[in-house]
Amino acid sequence: MLVHVEYQTDEKLNWLVSEFDVLEHADREKGYVAMLVEPESYERLLDEGFAVEIQHGPTEELANVISGFRSIGGYACYRTVEETATTMSTLNTDYSDLVELVDMGDSWNKVTPGGASGYDIAGMIVTNENIAGPKPRFFLMGSIHAREYAPAELAIRFAEQMVTDYGTDPDATWLLDNFELHVLPHANPDGRKIAEQGYTQRKNRNTSKGWCSYPPTSYSQHGVDLNRNHSFKFGGAGSSSSSCNLTYRKSSASEPETQALQTYMSSIFADQRGPDDSDAAPDDTTGLMITLHSYSPLVLFPWSWSASGAPNLAELRTLGRKFGYHNGYPVCQTPVCLYAASGTTDDWAYGTLGVAAFTFELGDSFFQSCATFESTIEPDNIAALRDAFKAARRPYQTPAGPDAVSVAVSASPVTAGTSVTLTANVDDTRYDSNGWGSEATQNIAAARYTVDQASWSGATLNAMAATDGTFNSTVEGVTATIDTTGWAVGRYLLMVEGQDADGNWGAPSAVFLDVQ
């Protein structure tokens, strides 16, 4: 059954998290948390004195799904582990200059003899390999919790879109020319194969504790919760030492999947933060990671282990509110709006390396309907992920600046020698926490464009003027006249950026100009 359980204190909430299958869905104001329970657990909650409300509609939906072994029947929009690997291999073949396959490590089954064959922790790097680096990096991973269908699919779709849009979409083009996208759709492939059969498997496939339930239940299942197994702040609140519990942590970084993640992220991101909890990463830190989960629409940022603010709290919150503008999700710190969790992936990435790290909780179901995924979750979050990719070079600086949107040229293609008008809107208001505070906005102070090169790579900077003659509001139309005399025949990329009154330059947006 899916139930809402009322709690009166944080101590009781933490106890619930350590004892039951508590979901990433809670209402702090109303004082309840969502849980999956079997009849035995339901009776135990009542015996412990908790008020428990059965959610009959979602419970009926779960009953229709959890009916034994099968493929992902009724969920044609979600690729299996094998189908995802095939997609990545096909992209690598068809777009060899843009896609490189990467084996980050092995699953528990694969490193453990005598059982199932297991899987590679398989991902890919997406960038224009003809342009040398080093380049800023965005690491996107999905479905570390096996039963969460939507995250893996969103990750692979985002990567697919970036690859297939290269050369036709201006933003995809400059991003892959200048940045690297590292994608891991299935961070827990062994567990995912169980979930694909209709079970609510959360953990990996570690069966070293042989007395747990199989098939898995909401109160007992084999495995380790990989999102409680990371070595940073391991073993604290929101994790369990009971091997069959769904938040079982085992020992620090004990699992091959966790080791693969930590090793890989350490190989692509420099350590940019000091050793103390109070050490902030520098303003010019590079690198960003997002781990995709479901369900409960939320954008979460560190710390997860403690309600105290992370040293880069203001910067993390600003970037999170950029995401919230697109997906409409509440943007908040995990223990403040949900509950504390220790040994998590995002805390490890930020705490160990200093990179900006976030968790997206997608939608309103583990087994999210394809109709909802494709009409809402995918388009809203693809836009947020594009903003994340744009912020990867300076995640603690760029999001404070305004967005350049609606970038356009008056004509394209044009004959060399023609004057072309470049226009855009520069907007410093595109933030939304969806109920968790407001972001200060500033008037636009300046705008500029570059041709074929990013502003930070030595390009010539060309000023743009306010369309109404004065920079004096938080949203400004901007314009420039471009004389193409002497331009060779070909396609040019015009990148527009805006600056606010506090001196913050935002991320570029681009348009193509074809000269013939």
GROMACS .gro file of N, CA and C in nm, residues 391-511:
model
  363
  391ALA      N    1   2.571   2.597  -1.746
  391ALA     CA    2   2.633   2.649  -1.624
  391ALA      C    3   2.758   2.573  -1.584
  392ALA      N    4   2.792   2.465  -1.654
  392ALA     CA    5   2.898   2.374  -1.607
  392ALA      C    6   3.035   2.440  -1.597
  393ARG      N    7   3.060   2.544  -1.676
  393ARG     CA    8   3.192   2.608  -1.672
  393ARG      C    9   3.212   2.685  -1.542
  394ARG      N   10   3.109   2.757  -1.498
  394ARG     CA   11   3.117   2.838  -1.376
  394ARG      C   12   2.983   2.828  -1.302
  395PRO      N   13   2.954   2.713  -1.238
  395PRO     CA   14   2.822   2.695  -1.177
  395PRO      C   15   2.794   2.787  -1.059
  396TYR      N   16   2.899   2.846  -0.999
  396TYR     CA   17   2.878   2.936  -0.887
  396TYR      C   18   2.880   3.083  -0.929
  397GLN      N   19   2.893   3.109  -1.060
  397GLN     CA   20   2.894   3.247  -1.108
  397GLN      C   21   2.789   3.271  -1.215
  398THR      N   22   2.793   3.192  -1.322
  398THR     CA   23   2.707   3.216  -1.438
  398THR      C   24   2.558   3.222  -1.405
  399PRO      N   25   2.503   3.134  -1.320
  399PRO     CA   26   2.359   3.138  -1.296
  399PRO      C   27   2.310   3.268  -1.233
  400ALA      N   28   2.398   3.345  -1.170
  400ALA     CA   29   2.358   3.473  -1.113
  400ALA      C   30   2.332   3.577  -1.222
  401GLY      N   31   2.381   3.554  -1.341
  401GLY     CA   32   2.362   3.648  -1.451
  401GLY      C   33   2.233   3.624  -1.527
  402PRO      N   34   2.197   3.715  -1.614
  402PRO     CA   35   2.072   3.703  -1.689
  402PRO      C   36   2.082   3.603  -1.804
  403ASP      N   37   1.968   3.554  -1.847
  403ASP     CA   38   1.960   3.464  -1.962
  403ASP      C   39   1.941   3.545  -2.090
  404ALA      N   40   2.006   3.501  -2.195
  404ALA     CA   41   1.980   3.554  -2.329
  404ALA      C   42   1.881   3.459  -2.397
  405VAL      N   43   1.768   3.511  -2.437
  405VAL     CA   44   1.664   3.427  -2.498
  405VAL      C   45   1.615   3.492  -2.627
  406SER      N   46   1.546   3.412  -2.707
  406SER     CA   47   1.488   3.461  -2.833
  406SER      C   48   1.593   3.528  -2.922
  407VAL      N   49   1.708   3.466  -2.931
  407VAL     CA   50   1.815   3.519  -3.015
  407VAL      C   51   1.779   3.495  -3.161
  408ALA      N   52   1.790   3.599  -3.243
  408ALA     CA   53   1.746   3.588  -3.383
  408ALA      C   54   1.825   3.684  -3.470
  409VAL      N   55   1.829   3.653  -3.599
  409VAL     CA   56   1.886   3.744  -3.699
  409VAL      C   57   1.775   3.783  -3.797
  410SER      N   58   1.792   3.901  -3.854
  410SER     CA   59   1.687   3.953  -3.942
  410SER      C   60   1.674   3.875  -4.071
  411ALA      N   61   1.782   3.809  -4.114
  411ALA     CA   62   1.777   3.728  -4.235
  411ALA      C   63   1.890   3.627  -4.232
  412SER      N   64   1.864   3.509  -4.288
  412SER     CA   65   1.966   3.405  -4.305
  412SER      C   66   1.906   3.300  -4.398
  413PRO      N   67   1.976   3.269  -4.507
  413PRO     CA   68   2.110   3.312  -4.545
  413PRO      C   69   2.110   3.454  -4.605
  414VAL      N   70   2.231   3.512  -4.609
  414VAL     CA   71   2.248   3.642  -4.670
  414VAL      C   72   2.372   3.637  -4.759
  415THR      N   73   2.378   3.731  -4.851
  415THR     CA   74   2.497   3.746  -4.936
  415THR      C   75   2.602   3.825  -4.860
  416ALA      N   76   2.727   3.784  -4.873
  416ALA     CA   77   2.836   3.856  -4.806
  416ALA      C   78   2.830   4.004  -4.842
  417GLY      N   79   2.846   4.090  -4.741
  417GLY     CA   80   2.834   4.234  -4.760
  417GLY      C   81   2.704   4.289  -4.712
  418THR      N   82   2.606   4.202  -4.686
  418THR     CA   83   2.475   4.244  -4.634
  418THR      C   84   2.485   4.277  -4.486
  419SER      N   85   2.416   4.381  -4.443
  419SER     CA   86   2.407   4.412  -4.301
  419SER      C   87   2.291   4.334  -4.240
  420VAL      N   88   2.315   4.272  -4.128
  420VAL     CA   89   2.217   4.186  -4.061
  420VAL      C   90   2.193   4.240  -3.921
  421THR      N   91   2.068   4.240  -3.878
  421THR     CA   92   2.034   4.282  -3.742
  421THR      C   93   2.023   4.160  -3.651
  422LEU      N   94   2.101   4.162  -3.545
  422LEU     CA   95   2.097   4.057  -3.443
  422LEU      C   96   2.016   4.109  -3.324
  423THR      N   97   1.918   4.032  -3.279
  423THR     CA   98   1.834   4.073  -3.166
  423THR      C   99   1.824   3.960  -3.064
  424ALA      N  100   1.792   3.999  -2.941
  424ALA     CA  101   1.768   3.901  -2.834
  424ALA      C  102   1.697   3.972  -2.721
  425ASN      N  103   1.644   3.895  -2.629
  425ASN     CA  104   1.597   3.948  -2.502
  425ASN      C  105   1.693   3.900  -2.393
  426VAL      N  106   1.730   3.991  -2.305
  426VAL     CA  107   1.816   3.957  -2.192
  426VAL      C  108   1.732   3.970  -2.066
  427ASP      N  109   1.722   3.860  -1.991
  427ASP     CA  110   1.620   3.848  -1.887
  427ASP      C  111   1.685   3.804  -1.756
  428ASP      N  112   1.673   3.886  -1.652
  428ASP     CA  113   1.731   3.853  -1.521
  428ASP      C  114   1.626   3.803  -1.422
  429THR      N  115   1.511   3.760  -1.472
  429THR     CA  116   1.401   3.720  -1.382
  429THR      C  117   1.370   3.570  -1.388
  430ARG      N  118   1.448   3.494  -1.461
  430ARG     CA  119   1.410   3.354  -1.486
  430ARG      C  120   1.461   3.263  -1.373
  431TYR      N  121   1.401   3.284  -1.255
  431TYR     CA  122   1.427   3.204  -1.136
  431TYR      C  123   1.292   3.170  -1.073
  432ASP      N  124   1.284   3.052  -1.012
  432ASP     CA  125   1.163   3.017  -0.938
  432ASP      C  126   1.196   2.904  -0.841
  433SER      N  127   1.175   2.930  -0.713
  433SER     CA  128   1.195   2.825  -0.612
  433SER      C  129   1.066   2.748  -0.587
  434ASN      N  130   0.955   2.799  -0.644
  434ASN     CA  131   0.823   2.735  -0.628
  434ASN      C  132   0.789   2.714  -0.480
  435GLY      N  133   0.801   2.825  -0.407
  435GLY     CA  134   0.757   2.825  -0.269
  435GLY      C  135   0.867   2.823  -0.165
  436TRP      N  136   0.996   2.822  -0.207
  436TRP     CA  137   1.106   2.811  -0.112
  436TRP      C  138   1.201   2.930  -0.123
  437GLY      N  139   1.145   3.050  -0.119
  437GLY     CA  140   1.226   3.171  -0.120
  437GLY      C  141   1.232   3.235  -0.257
  438SER      N  142   1.278   3.359  -0.260
  438SER     CA  143   1.285   3.435  -0.385
  438SER      C  144   1.428   3.474  -0.415
  439GLU      N  145   1.455   3.494  -0.542
  439GLU     CA  146   1.589   3.532  -0.589
  439GLU      C  147   1.589   3.680  -0.623
  440ALA      N  148   1.691   3.751  -0.576
  440ALA     CA  149   1.704   3.892  -0.611
  440ALA      C  150   1.731   3.907  -0.760
  441THR      N  151   1.672   4.008  -0.820
  441THR     CA  152   1.696   4.036  -0.961
  441THR      C  153   1.751   4.177  -0.976
  442GLN      N  154   1.823   4.197  -1.085
  442GLN     CA  155   1.886   4.327  -1.110
  442GLN      C  156   1.851   4.376  -1.250
  443ASN      N  157   1.868   4.503  -1.272
  443ASN     CA  158   1.852   4.557  -1.406
  443ASN      C  159   1.964   4.506  -1.496
  444ILE      N  160   1.933   4.499  -1.624
  444ILE     CA  161   2.034   4.464  -1.723
  444ILE      C  162   2.127   4.583  -1.741
  445ALA      N  163   2.258   4.553  -1.747
  445ALA     CA  164   2.356   4.661  -1.760
  445ALA      C  165   2.426   4.660  -1.896
  446ALA      N  166   2.433   4.544  -1.962
  446ALA     CA  167   2.506   4.536  -2.088
  446ALA      C  168   2.472   4.405  -2.158
  447ALA      N  169   2.506   4.400  -2.286
  447ALA     CA  170   2.494   4.277  -2.364
  447ALA      C  171   2.604   4.277  -2.469
  448ARG      N  172   2.641   4.158  -2.515
  448ARG     CA  173   2.747   4.146  -2.615
  448ARG      C  174   2.725   4.020  -2.697
  449TYR      N  175   2.794   4.016  -2.811
  449TYR     CA  176   2.791   3.893  -2.890
  449TYR      C  177   2.933   3.861  -2.939
  450THR      N  178   2.954   3.734  -2.968
  450THR     CA  179   3.079   3.688  -3.027
  450THR      C  180   3.044   3.604  -3.150
  451VAL      N  181   3.143   3.583  -3.234
  451VAL     CA  182   3.124   3.508  -3.358
  451VAL      C  183   3.212   3.383  -3.354
  452ASP      N  184   3.147   3.267  -3.353
  452ASP     CA  185   3.213   3.136  -3.366
  452ASP      C  186   3.298   3.095  -3.246
  453GLN      N  187   3.325   3.184  -3.155
  453GLN     CA  188   3.402   3.150  -3.035
  453GLN      C  189   3.329   3.202  -2.912
  454ALA      N  190   3.348   3.131  -2.801
  454ALA     CA  191   3.290   3.177  -2.675
  454ALA      C  192   3.367   3.296  -2.621
  455SER      N  193   3.302   3.378  -2.542
  455SER     CA  194   3.364   3.499  -2.491
  455SER      C  195   3.485   3.470  -2.404
  456TRP      N  196   3.485   3.353  -2.336
  456TRP     CA  197   3.595   3.321  -2.246
  456TRP      C  198   3.715   3.257  -2.317
  457SER      N  199   3.705   3.242  -2.450
  457SER     CA  200   3.813   3.173  -2.521
  457SER      C  201   3.892   3.267  -2.611
  458GLY      N  202   3.888   3.395  -2.583
  458GLY     CA  203   3.968   3.490  -2.659
  458GLY      C  204   3.898   3.552  -2.778
  459ALA      N  205   3.767   3.535  -2.789
  459ALA     CA  206   3.692   3.590  -2.901
  459ALA      C  207   3.684   3.743  -2.893
  460THR      N  208   3.664   3.806  -3.008
  460THR     CA  209   3.636   3.949  -3.010
  460THR      C  210   3.498   3.974  -2.951
  461LEU      N  211   3.487   4.068  -2.857
  461LEU     CA  212   3.362   4.099  -2.790
  461LEU      C  213   3.297   4.218  -2.857
  462ASN      N  214   3.173   4.202  -2.898
  462ASN     CA  215   3.100   4.307  -2.970
  462ASN      C  216   2.980   4.352  -2.887
  463ALA      N  217   2.976   4.481  -2.855
  463ALA     CA  218   2.870   4.533  -2.771
  463ALA      C  219   2.737   4.536  -2.844
  464MET      N  220   2.628   4.517  -2.769
  464MET     CA  221   2.493   4.530  -2.820
  464MET      C  222   2.424   4.644  -2.744
  465ALA      N  223   2.328   4.707  -2.808
  465ALA     CA  224   2.257   4.821  -2.749
  465ALA      C  225   2.119   4.777  -2.701
  466ALA      N  226   2.067   4.851  -2.602
  466ALA     CA  227   1.928   4.831  -2.560
  466ALA      C  228   1.835   4.876  -2.672
  467THR      N  229   1.737   4.795  -2.703
  467THR     CA  230   1.645   4.827  -2.812
  467THR      C  231   1.574   4.959  -2.788
  468ASP      N  232   1.539   4.987  -2.661
  468ASP     CA  233   1.469   5.112  -2.630
  468ASP      C  234   1.564   5.227  -2.597
  469GLY      N  235   1.693   5.203  -2.613
  469GLY     CA  236   1.793   5.309  -2.596
  469GLY      C  237   1.859   5.315  -2.461
  470THR      N  238   1.802   5.248  -2.357
  470THR     CA  239   1.858   5.257  -2.222
  470THR      C  240   1.846   5.124  -2.150
  471PHE      N  241   1.955   5.082  -2.085
  471PHE     CA  242   1.950   4.965  -1.999
  471PHE      C  243   1.898   5.009  -1.862
  472ASN      N  244   1.771   4.981  -1.834
  472ASN     CA  245   1.714   5.028  -1.707
  472ASN      C  246   1.605   4.937  -1.651
  473SER      N  247   1.599   4.811  -1.695
  473SER     CA  248   1.498   4.719  -1.642
  473SER      C  249   1.556   4.578  -1.636
  474THR      N  250   1.483   4.490  -1.568
  474THR     CA  251   1.530   4.353  -1.547
  474THR      C  252   1.518   4.267  -1.672
  475VAL      N  253   1.440   4.312  -1.768
  475VAL     CA  254   1.427   4.243  -1.897
  475VAL      C  255   1.446   4.347  -2.006
  476GLU      N  256   1.542   4.326  -2.095
  476GLU     CA  257   1.572   4.423  -2.200
  476GLU      C  258   1.583   4.354  -2.335
  477GLY      N  259   1.524   4.415  -2.436
  477GLY     CA  260   1.556   4.378  -2.572
  477GLY      C  261   1.689   4.438  -2.610
  478VAL      N  262   1.771   4.363  -2.683
  478VAL     CA  263   1.903   4.413  -2.723
  478VAL      C  264   1.920   4.391  -2.873
  479THR      N  265   2.007   4.472  -2.933
  479THR     CA  266   2.021   4.467  -3.078
  479THR      C  267   2.163   4.507  -3.119
  480ALA      N  268   2.204   4.458  -3.235
  480ALA     CA  269   2.332   4.498  -3.295
  480ALA      C  270   2.320   4.480  -3.445
  481THR      N  271   2.390   4.563  -3.518
  481THR     CA  272   2.396   4.551  -3.663
  481THR      C  273   2.531   4.490  -3.701
  482ILE      N  274   2.525   4.385  -3.780
  482ILE     CA  275   2.646   4.312  -3.818
  482ILE      C  276   2.670   4.333  -3.967
  483ASP      N  277   2.784   4.387  -4.000
  483ASP     CA  278   2.824   4.407  -4.140
  483ASP      C  279   2.904   4.284  -4.184
  484THR      N  280   2.851   4.210  -4.280
  484THR     CA  281   2.916   4.086  -4.324
  484THR      C  282   3.014   4.107  -4.440
  485THR      N  283   3.051   4.231  -4.465
  485THR     CA  284   3.149   4.257  -4.572
  485THR      C  285   3.280   4.183  -4.542
  486GLY      N  286   3.325   4.110  -4.639
  486GLY     CA  287   3.449   4.036  -4.625
  486GLY      C  288   3.434   3.899  -4.561
  487TRP      N  289   3.311   3.862  -4.522
  487TRP     CA  290   3.290   3.731  -4.462
  487TRP      C  291   3.294   3.623  -4.570
  488ALA      N  292   3.360   3.515  -4.543
  488ALA     CA  293   3.363   3.402  -4.637
  488ALA      C  294   3.228   3.330  -4.635
  489VAL      N  295   3.201   3.259  -4.743
  489VAL     CA  296   3.080   3.179  -4.749
  489VAL      C  297   3.087   3.071  -4.641
  490GLY      N  298   2.976   3.053  -4.569
  490GLY     CA  299   2.972   2.949  -4.467
  490GLY      C  300   2.871   2.980  -4.359
  491ARG      N  301   2.867   2.895  -4.259
  491ARG     CA  302   2.776   2.910  -4.145
  491ARG      C  303   2.854   2.966  -4.026
  492TYR      N  304   2.797   3.069  -3.962
  492TYR     CA  305   2.857   3.133  -3.846
  492TYR      C  306   2.766   3.117  -3.725
  493LEU      N  307   2.827   3.108  -3.609
  493LEU     CA  308   2.753   3.094  -3.483
  493LEU      C  309   2.767   3.224  -3.405
  494LEU      N  310   2.656   3.291  -3.381
  494LEU     CA  311   2.654   3.415  -3.305
  494LEU      C  312   2.606   3.385  -3.164
  495MET      N  313   2.690   3.413  -3.064
  495MET     CA  314   2.660   3.383  -2.924
  495MET      C  315   2.636   3.512  -2.848
  496VAL      N  316   2.519   3.523  -2.784
  496VAL     CA  317   2.478   3.645  -2.714
  496VAL      C  318   2.478   3.620  -2.564
  497GLU      N  319   2.533   3.718  -2.489
  497GLU     CA  320   2.535   3.713  -2.343
  497GLU      C  321   2.487   3.847  -2.287
  498GLY      N  322   2.428   3.842  -2.168
  498GLY     CA  323   2.387   3.963  -2.099
  498GLY      C  324   2.453   3.976  -1.964
  499GLN      N  325   2.464   4.100  -1.916
  499GLN     CA  326   2.523   4.129  -1.785
  499GLN      C  327   2.423   4.207  -1.702
  500ASP      N  328   2.416   4.175  -1.571
  500ASP     CA  329   2.327   4.251  -1.485
  500ASP      C  330   2.403   4.362  -1.412
  501ALA      N  331   2.328   4.442  -1.336
  501ALA     CA  332   2.388   4.558  -1.271
  501ALA      C  333   2.488   4.521  -1.163
  502ASP      N  334   2.487   4.396  -1.117
  502ASP     CA  335   2.586   4.351  -1.020
  502ASP      C  336   2.714   4.300  -1.086
  503GLY      N  337   2.717   4.306  -1.219
  503GLY     CA  338   2.836   4.265  -1.291
  503GLY      C  339   2.839   4.119  -1.333
  504ASN      N  340   2.730   4.047  -1.313
  504ASN     CA  341   2.726   3.905  -1.346
  504ASN      C  342   2.690   3.884  -1.493
  505TRP      N  343   2.777   3.814  -1.566
  505TRP     CA  344   2.747   3.775  -1.702
  505TRP      C  345   2.678   3.638  -1.701
  506GLY      N  346   2.567   3.628  -1.773
  506GLY     CA  347   2.495   3.502  -1.781
  506GLY      C  348   2.548   3.412  -1.891
  507ALA      N  349   2.487   3.296  -1.903
  507ALA     CA  350   2.528   3.199  -2.005
  507ALA      C  351   2.483   3.246  -2.144
  508PRO      N  352   2.557   3.207  -2.247
  508PRO     CA  353   2.518   3.246  -2.383
  508PRO      C  354   2.398   3.168  -2.436
  509SER      N  355   2.332   3.226  -2.532
  509SER     CA  356   2.243   3.156  -2.625
  509SER      C  357   2.283   3.199  -2.764
  510ALA      N  358   2.252   3.115  -2.863
  510ALA     CA  359   2.311   3.138  -2.995
  510ALA      C  360   2.210   3.127  -3.107
  511VAL      N  361   2.253   3.175  -3.223
  511VAL     CA  362   2.177   3.164  -3.347
  511VAL      C  363   2.277   3.145  -3.461
   0.00000   0.00000   0.00000
